[in-house]
PDB file of C-alpha atoms in Angstrom:
ATOM      1  CA  UNK A   1     -21.313 -88.601 -12.231  1.00 40.00           C
ATOM      2  CA  UNK A   2     -23.493 -88.969 -15.293  1.00 43.00           C
ATOM      3  CA  UNK A   3     -23.112 -90.021 -18.883  1.00 58.00           C
ATOM      4  CA  UNK A   4     -25.265 -90.680 -21.898  1.00 65.00           C
ATOM      5  CA  UNK A   5     -25.477 -93.749 -24.106  1.00 93.00           C
ATOM      6  CA  UNK A   6     -26.724 -97.285 -23.604  1.00 96.00           C
ATOM      7  CA  UNK A   7     -25.946 -99.610 -20.691  1.00 97.00           C
ATOM      8  CA  UNK A   8     -26.550-103.251 -21.611  1.00 97.00           C
ATOM      9  CA  UNK A   9     -27.348-105.654 -18.765  1.00 97.00           C
ATOM     10  CA  UNK A  10     -26.584-109.171 -19.985  1.00 96.00           C
ATOM     11  CA  UNK A  11     -29.484-111.615 -19.715  1.00 96.00           C
ATOM     12  CA  UNK A  12     -28.412-115.251 -19.995  1.00 93.00           C
ATOM     13  CA  UNK A  13     -31.303-116.620 -17.972  1.00 90.00           C
ATOM     14  CA  UNK A  14     -29.563-116.740 -14.577  1.00 85.00           C
ATOM     15  CA  UNK A  15     -30.436-114.555 -11.621  1.00 77.00           C
ATOM     16  CA  UNK A  16     -32.861-111.767 -10.828  1.00 78.00           C
ATOM     17  CA  UNK A  17     -32.062-109.074 -13.370  1.00 91.00           C
ATOM     18  CA  UNK A  18     -34.917-106.798 -12.339  1.00 91.00           C
ATOM     19  CA  UNK A  19     -33.127-105.610  -9.193  1.00 94.00           C
ATOM     20  CA  UNK A  20     -29.983-104.871 -11.218  1.00 96.00           C
ATOM     21  CA  UNK A  21     -31.973-102.960 -13.813  1.00 96.00           C
ATOM     22  CA  UNK A  22     -33.885-100.998 -11.175  1.00 96.00           C
ATOM     23  CA  UNK A  23     -30.721 -99.980  -9.316  1.00 97.00           C
ATOM     24  CA  UNK A  24     -28.969 -98.895 -12.505  1.00 97.00           C
ATOM     25  CA  UNK A  25     -32.037 -96.983 -13.688  1.00 96.00           C
ATOM     26  CA  UNK A  26     -31.967 -94.945 -10.458  1.00 96.00           C
ATOM     27  CA  UNK A  27     -28.480 -93.622 -11.196  1.00 97.00           C
ATOM     28  CA  UNK A  28     -28.341 -93.777 -15.010  1.00 95.00           C
ATOM     29  CA  UNK A  29     -29.087 -90.109 -15.678  1.00 92.00           C
ATOM     30  CA  UNK A  30     -29.331 -89.685 -19.438  1.00 92.00           C
ATOM     31  CA  UNK A  31     -28.111 -93.215 -20.108  1.00 93.00           C
ATOM     32  CA  UNK A  32     -30.582 -95.850 -21.270  1.00 96.00           C
ATOM     33  CA  UNK A  33     -30.461 -99.157 -19.393  1.00 97.00           C
ATOM     34  CA  UNK A  34     -31.546-102.232 -21.358  1.00 97.00           C
ATOM     35  CA  UNK A  35     -31.680-105.900 -20.368  1.00 96.00           C
ATOM     36  CA  UNK A  36     -30.693-107.998 -23.357  1.00 96.00           C
ATOM     37  CA  UNK A  37     -29.719-111.456 -24.560  1.00 95.00           C
ATOM     38  CA  UNK A  38     -28.933-110.150 -28.062  1.00 96.00           C
ATOM     39  CA  UNK A  39     -25.195-110.164 -28.900  1.00 96.00           C
ATOM     40  CA  UNK A  40     -25.758-107.343 -31.400  1.00 96.00           C
ATOM     41  CA  UNK A  41     -27.242-105.103 -28.695  1.00 96.00           C
ATOM     42  CA  UNK A  42     -24.314-105.918 -26.413  1.00 96.00           C
ATOM     43  CA  UNK A  43     -21.878-105.045 -29.192  1.00 95.00           C
ATOM     44  CA  UNK A  44     -23.593-101.706 -29.829  1.00 96.00           C
ATOM     45  CA  UNK A  45     -23.870-100.700 -26.156  1.00 97.00           C
ATOM     46  CA  UNK A  46     -21.625 -98.056 -24.631  1.00 97.00           C
ATOM     47  CA  UNK A  47     -21.306 -99.919 -21.308  1.00 98.00           C
ATOM     48  CA  UNK A  48     -21.913-103.510 -20.272  1.00 98.00           C
ATOM     49  CA  UNK A  49     -23.024-104.975 -16.934  1.00 98.00           C
ATOM     50  CA  UNK A  50     -22.548-108.729 -16.501  1.00 97.00           C
ATOM     51  CA  UNK A  51     -24.519-109.941 -13.434  1.00 96.00           C
ATOM     52  CA  UNK A  52     -25.595-113.400 -12.390  1.00 87.00           C
ATOM     53  CA  UNK A  53     -26.563-115.886  -9.713  1.00 86.00           C
ATOM     54  CA  UNK A  54     -26.481-119.656  -9.624  1.00 89.00           C
ATOM     55  CA  UNK A  55     -23.968-122.390 -10.373  1.00 93.00           C
ATOM     56  CA  UNK A  56     -20.975-121.665 -12.587  1.00 95.00           C
ATOM     57  CA  UNK A  57     -21.511-124.656 -14.959  1.00 95.00           C
ATOM     58  CA  UNK A  58     -25.122-123.619 -15.603  1.00 95.00           C
ATOM     59  CA  UNK A  59     -24.123-120.003 -16.194  1.00 95.00           C
ATOM     60  CA  UNK A  60     -21.370-120.876 -18.672  1.00 96.00           C
ATOM     61  CA  UNK A  61     -23.694-123.246 -20.514  1.00 96.00           C
ATOM     62  CA  UNK A  62     -26.388-120.580 -20.858  1.00 95.00           C
ATOM     63  CA  UNK A  63     -23.907-117.929 -22.033  1.00 96.00           C
ATOM     64  CA  UNK A  64     -22.814-120.240 -24.839  1.00 96.00           C
ATOM     65  CA  UNK A  65     -26.349-121.401 -25.634  1.00 95.00           C
ATOM     66  CA  UNK A  66     -27.362-117.787 -26.263  1.00 94.00           C
ATOM     67  CA  UNK A  67     -24.289-117.036 -28.389  1.00 96.00           C
ATOM     68  CA  UNK A  68     -23.083-114.375 -25.951  1.00 96.00           C
ATOM     69  CA  UNK A  69     -19.487-115.479 -25.400  1.00 97.00           C
ATOM     70  CA  UNK A  70     -17.967-113.482 -28.271  1.00 97.00           C
ATOM     71  CA  UNK A  71     -19.904-110.317 -27.434  1.00 96.00           C
ATOM     72  CA  UNK A  72     -18.885-110.573 -23.778  1.00 96.00           C
ATOM     73  CA  UNK A  73     -15.203-111.068 -24.538  1.00 97.00           C
ATOM     74  CA  UNK A  74     -15.234-108.176 -27.018  1.00 97.00           C
ATOM     75  CA  UNK A  75     -16.993-105.896 -24.528  1.00 97.00           C
ATOM     76  CA  UNK A  76     -14.467-106.773 -21.831  1.00 97.00           C
ATOM     77  CA  UNK A  77     -11.701-105.693 -24.194  1.00 95.00           C
ATOM     78  CA  UNK A  78     -12.977-102.328 -25.322  1.00 94.00           C
ATOM     79  CA  UNK A  79     -15.731-100.687 -23.227  1.00 97.00           C
ATOM     80  CA  UNK A  80     -16.571 -99.994 -19.584  1.00 98.00           C
ATOM     81  CA  UNK A  81     -17.480-103.404 -18.175  1.00 98.00           C
ATOM     82  CA  UNK A  82     -18.908-104.253 -14.748  1.00 98.00           C
ATOM     83  CA  UNK A  83     -19.104-107.846 -13.487  1.00 98.00           C
ATOM     84  CA  UNK A  84     -21.306-108.745 -10.511  1.00 97.00           C
ATOM     85  CA  UNK A  85     -21.147-111.960  -8.424  1.00 97.00           C
ATOM     86  CA  UNK A  86     -21.024-114.889 -10.885  1.00 96.00           C
ATOM     87  CA  UNK A  87     -20.288-112.202 -13.488  1.00 97.00           C
ATOM     88  CA  UNK A  88     -16.971-111.747 -11.654  1.00 98.00           C
ATOM     89  CA  UNK A  89     -16.238-115.466 -11.332  1.00 98.00           C
ATOM     90  CA  UNK A  90     -16.959-116.204 -14.998  1.00 97.00           C
ATOM     91  CA  UNK A  91     -14.200-113.801 -16.047  1.00 98.00           C
ATOM     92  CA  UNK A  92     -11.571-116.213 -14.696  1.00 98.00           C
ATOM     93  CA  UNK A  93      -9.955-119.263 -16.288  1.00 98.00           C
ATOM     94  CA  UNK A  94     -11.419-122.107 -14.258  1.00 98.00           C
ATOM     95  CA  UNK A  95     -13.808-122.826 -11.396  1.00 98.00           C
ATOM     96  CA  UNK A  96     -13.777-125.612  -8.846  1.00 97.00           C
ATOM     97  CA  UNK A  97     -17.570-125.471  -8.987  1.00 97.00           C
ATOM     98  CA  UNK A  98     -18.319-128.209 -11.499  1.00 95.00           C
ATOM     99  CA  UNK A  99     -14.691-128.246 -12.711  1.00 97.00           C
ATOM    100  CA  UNK A 100     -15.627-125.857 -15.520  1.00 97.00           C
ATOM    101  CA  UNK A 101     -13.680-123.375 -17.641  1.00 97.00           C
ATOM    102  CA  UNK A 102     -14.576-119.694 -17.489  1.00 97.00           C
ATOM    103  CA  UNK A 103     -14.081-116.947 -20.073  1.00 97.00           C
ATOM    104  CA  UNK A 104     -10.361-116.602 -19.298  1.00 97.00           C
ATOM    105  CA  UNK A 105     -10.291-112.812 -19.306  1.00 97.00           C
ATOM    106  CA  UNK A 106      -8.395-112.859 -15.998  1.00 98.00           C
ATOM    107  CA  UNK A 107      -5.775-115.459 -15.100  1.00 98.00           C
ATOM    108  CA  UNK A 108      -6.652-117.439 -12.007  1.00 98.00           C
ATOM    109  CA  UNK A 109      -9.174-119.811 -10.497  1.00 98.00           C
ATOM    110  CA  UNK A 110     -12.463-119.766  -8.626  1.00 98.00           C
ATOM    111  CA  UNK A 111     -12.218-121.699  -5.358  1.00 98.00           C
ATOM    112  CA  UNK A 112     -14.677-122.922  -2.736  1.00 98.00           C
ATOM    113  CA  UNK A 113     -14.324-121.558   0.780  1.00 98.00           C
ATOM    114  CA  UNK A 114     -12.168-124.104   2.655  1.00 97.00           C
ATOM    115  CA  UNK A 115     -14.327-125.816   5.290  1.00 94.00           C
ATOM    116  CA  UNK A 116     -11.407-126.240   7.701  1.00 94.00           C
ATOM    117  CA  UNK A 117     -10.845-122.465   7.849  1.00 95.00           C
ATOM    118  CA  UNK A 118     -14.458-121.355   8.161  1.00 96.00           C
ATOM    119  CA  UNK A 119     -14.219-119.997  11.707  1.00 96.00           C
ATOM    120  CA  UNK A 120     -14.539-116.457  13.026  1.00 92.00           C
ATOM    121  CA  UNK A 121     -11.994-114.761  15.357  1.00 90.00           C
ATOM    122  CA  UNK A 122     -13.846-116.221  18.358  1.00 92.00           C
ATOM    123  CA  UNK A 123     -13.503-119.745  16.963  1.00 91.00           C
ATOM    124  CA  UNK A 124     -17.168-120.126  16.003  1.00 93.00           C
ATOM    125  CA  UNK A 125     -18.045-121.939  12.774  1.00 95.00           C
ATOM    126  CA  UNK A 126     -18.963-119.798   9.784  1.00 97.00           C
ATOM    127  CA  UNK A 127     -21.656-120.945   7.387  1.00 96.00           C
ATOM    128  CA  UNK A 128     -21.148-121.413   3.667  1.00 96.00           C
ATOM    129  CA  UNK A 129     -22.555-119.818   1.593  1.00 96.00           C
ATOM    130  CA  UNK A 130     -21.205-116.510   2.852  1.00 97.00           C
ATOM    131  CA  UNK A 131     -24.462-114.585   3.048  1.00 97.00           C
ATOM    132  CA  UNK A 132     -25.115-111.079   4.324  1.00 97.00           C
ATOM    133  CA  UNK A 133     -23.302-107.804   4.882  1.00 98.00           C
ATOM    134  CA  UNK A 134     -19.517-107.629   5.043  1.00 98.00           C
ATOM    135  CA  UNK A 135     -16.805-105.029   4.704  1.00 97.00           C
ATOM    136  CA  UNK A 136     -14.715-104.373   1.589  1.00 97.00           C
ATOM    137  CA  UNK A 137     -11.185-103.057   1.968  1.00 96.00           C
ATOM    138  CA  UNK A 138     -10.481-100.994  -1.131  1.00 96.00           C
ATOM    139  CA  UNK A 139      -7.456-101.182  -3.422  1.00 88.00           C
ATOM    140  CA  UNK A 140      -6.541 -99.741  -6.786  1.00 76.00           C
ATOM    141  CA  UNK A 141      -6.416-102.646  -9.216  1.00 77.00           C
ATOM    142  CA  UNK A 142      -4.243-102.645 -12.326  1.00 71.00           C
ATOM    143  CA  UNK A 143      -3.626 -99.411 -14.151  1.00 57.00           C
ATOM    144  CA  UNK A 144      -4.659 -97.102 -11.285  1.00 63.00           C
ATOM    145  CA  UNK A 145      -2.183 -94.699  -9.744  1.00 59.00           C
ATOM    146  CA  UNK A 146      -4.418 -93.643  -6.863  1.00 62.00           C
ATOM    147  CA  UNK A 147      -4.910 -95.476  -3.586  1.00 72.00           C
ATOM    148  CA  UNK A 148      -8.345 -96.678  -4.635  1.00 83.00           C
ATOM    149  CA  UNK A 149     -10.074 -97.331  -7.940  1.00 94.00           C
ATOM    150  CA  UNK A 150     -12.350 -94.585  -9.401  1.00 94.00           C
ATOM    151  CA  UNK A 151     -15.387 -96.810  -8.816  1.00 97.00           C
ATOM    152  CA  UNK A 152     -14.733 -96.511  -5.070  1.00 97.00           C
ATOM    153  CA  UNK A 153     -15.182 -92.709  -5.247  1.00 96.00           C
ATOM    154  CA  UNK A 154     -17.391 -91.366  -2.433  1.00 97.00           C
ATOM    155  CA  UNK A 155     -17.520 -94.804  -0.797  1.00 97.00           C
ATOM    156  CA  UNK A 156     -15.754 -95.155   2.554  1.00 96.00           C
ATOM    157  CA  UNK A 157     -13.046 -97.768   2.863  1.00 95.00           C
ATOM    158  CA  UNK A 158     -14.329-100.791   4.811  1.00 96.00           C
ATOM    159  CA  UNK A 159     -17.897 -99.978   3.732  1.00 98.00           C
ATOM    160  CA  UNK A 160     -20.362-102.857   3.993  1.00 98.00           C
ATOM    161  CA  UNK A 161     -21.790-104.573   0.914  1.00 98.00           C
ATOM    162  CA  UNK A 162     -24.178-107.505   0.537  1.00 98.00           C
ATOM    163  CA  UNK A 163     -22.765-110.940  -0.399  1.00 98.00           C
ATOM    164  CA  UNK A 164     -24.227-114.338  -1.327  1.00 97.00           C
ATOM    165  CA  UNK A 165     -21.625-116.883  -2.496  1.00 97.00           C
ATOM    166  CA  UNK A 166     -19.840-120.136  -1.725  1.00 97.00           C
ATOM    167  CA  UNK A 167     -16.878-119.577  -4.064  1.00 98.00           C
ATOM    168  CA  UNK A 168     -14.344-116.768  -4.444  1.00 98.00           C
ATOM    169  CA  UNK A 169     -11.835-115.717  -7.103  1.00 98.00           C
ATOM    170  CA  UNK A 170      -8.112-116.328  -6.658  1.00 98.00           C
ATOM    171  CA  UNK A 171      -6.314-114.140  -9.233  1.00 98.00           C
ATOM    172  CA  UNK A 172      -2.944-115.272 -10.552  1.00 97.00           C
ATOM    173  CA  UNK A 173      -1.910-111.600 -10.761  1.00 95.00           C
ATOM    174  CA  UNK A 174      -2.271-109.851  -7.404  1.00 93.00           C
ATOM    175  CA  UNK A 175      -2.074-106.406  -9.029  1.00 94.00           C
ATOM    176  CA  UNK A 176      -5.646-106.743 -10.350  1.00 96.00           C
ATOM    177  CA  UNK A 177      -7.078-106.925  -6.820  1.00 96.00           C
ATOM    178  CA  UNK A 178      -9.326-103.903  -6.202  1.00 96.00           C
ATOM    179  CA  UNK A 179     -10.978-105.065  -3.004  1.00 96.00           C
ATOM    180  CA  UNK A 180     -10.619-107.683  -0.284  1.00 97.00           C
ATOM    181  CA  UNK A 181     -12.993-109.061   2.336  1.00 97.00           C
ATOM    182  CA  UNK A 182     -12.567-111.369   5.318  1.00 96.00           C
ATOM    183  CA  UNK A 183     -14.727-114.438   5.898  1.00 97.00           C
ATOM    184  CA  UNK A 184     -12.723-117.109   7.654  1.00 96.00           C
ATOM    185  CA  UNK A 185      -9.975-116.237   5.206  1.00 96.00           C
ATOM    186  CA  UNK A 186      -9.163-113.000   3.378  1.00 96.00           C
ATOM    187  CA  UNK A 187     -10.498-113.250  -0.178  1.00 97.00           C
ATOM    188  CA  UNK A 188     -10.554-111.077  -3.283  1.00 98.00           C
ATOM    189  CA  UNK A 189     -13.921-109.343  -3.483  1.00 98.00           C
ATOM    190  CA  UNK A 190     -13.187-106.972  -6.399  1.00 98.00           C
ATOM    191  CA  UNK A 191     -10.841-106.913  -9.373  1.00 97.00           C
ATOM    192  CA  UNK A 192      -9.990-104.185 -11.857  1.00 97.00           C
ATOM    193  CA  UNK A 193      -7.922-103.871 -14.996  1.00 96.00           C
ATOM    194  CA  UNK A 194      -8.135-101.182 -17.663  1.00 95.00           C
ATOM    195  CA  UNK A 195     -11.839-100.931 -18.601  1.00 97.00           C
ATOM    196  CA  UNK A 196     -13.022-103.819 -16.377  1.00 98.00           C
ATOM    197  CA  UNK A 197     -14.267-103.651 -12.801  1.00 98.00           C
ATOM    198  CA  UNK A 198     -15.920-106.660 -11.163  1.00 98.00           C
ATOM    199  CA  UNK A 199     -17.198-107.362  -7.667  1.00 98.00           C
ATOM    200  CA  UNK A 200     -18.261-110.456  -5.729  1.00 98.00           C
ATOM    201  CA  UNK A 201     -20.878-108.504  -3.776  1.00 98.00           C
ATOM    202  CA  UNK A 202     -24.259-107.358  -5.066  1.00 97.00           C
ATOM    203  CA  UNK A 203     -24.213-103.547  -5.375  1.00 97.00           C
ATOM    204  CA  UNK A 204     -27.868-103.620  -6.441  1.00 97.00           C
ATOM    205  CA  UNK A 205     -28.672-104.993  -2.944  1.00 96.00           C
ATOM    206  CA  UNK A 206     -26.154-102.859  -1.039  1.00 97.00           C
ATOM    207  CA  UNK A 207     -28.165 -99.713  -0.272  1.00 97.00           C
ATOM    208  CA  UNK A 208     -26.464 -96.330  -0.688  1.00 97.00           C
ATOM    209  CA  UNK A 209     -22.931 -97.676  -1.118  1.00 98.00           C
ATOM    210  CA  UNK A 210     -24.065 -99.988  -3.897  1.00 98.00           C
ATOM    211  CA  UNK A 211     -25.927 -97.234  -5.720  1.00 98.00           C
ATOM    212  CA  UNK A 212     -22.850 -95.010  -5.450  1.00 98.00           C
ATOM    213  CA  UNK A 213     -20.697 -97.718  -7.023  1.00 98.00           C
ATOM    214  CA  UNK A 214     -23.199 -98.133  -9.870  1.00 98.00           C
ATOM    215  CA  UNK A 215     -23.344 -94.358 -10.377  1.00 98.00           C
ATOM    216  CA  UNK A 216     -19.556 -94.280 -10.512  1.00 98.00           C
ATOM    217  CA  UNK A 217     -19.669 -96.953 -13.205  1.00 98.00           C
ATOM    218  CA  UNK A 218     -22.175 -94.964 -15.277  1.00 97.00           C
ATOM    219  CA  UNK A 219     -19.830 -91.981 -15.269  1.00 95.00           C
ATOM    220  CA  UNK A 220     -16.549 -93.902 -15.513  1.00 96.00           C
ATOM    221  CA  UNK A 221     -14.265 -93.044 -18.406  1.00 94.00           C
ATOM    222  CA  UNK A 222     -11.426 -95.604 -18.325  1.00 92.00           C
TER     223      UNK A 222
END
């Protein structure tokens, strides 16, 4: 799929944005991909990508320090919006990491993997952070009538994606769940509602499947 217009990648000083930009640029077609910390550029963009790495308290502080909160909330209400990793977690109401409030776009909390349940089927201890390749079981998410969300198009169910995280989202509304993954416990690895799609994995580091997801986002017309 392809589309024209501007894709704004939010820069709030957290994480390696170059890999996100490079992956999007590969699949952007006629769209222009810009990395920006300017709320006005975010407001004018046709699509918004909200990535991030690091600790939730630091990320929330930097979003506010750069005056990006309003532009992010507005974008999440009215244009195609893709959250990645911390960009998924920050959409929720509250995180156990630093006992900090998120943007509150989705109801629910961000929780740390429970140490007592971090064992694999053979009984071996699993490390936290969850780091490496793991499978995503697809679901629709809110507002979708099909078995899987449009951003899963041309991606096999149970495809592997790359993860790096110690916390996971726990939505209050189970109908927003668009993907689940198992790591000691089953956890929500993607959510979707209306014009928002957000994933815990890093599609920019997930080879062909990740590029397909990003291409689907570029062409998505929610």
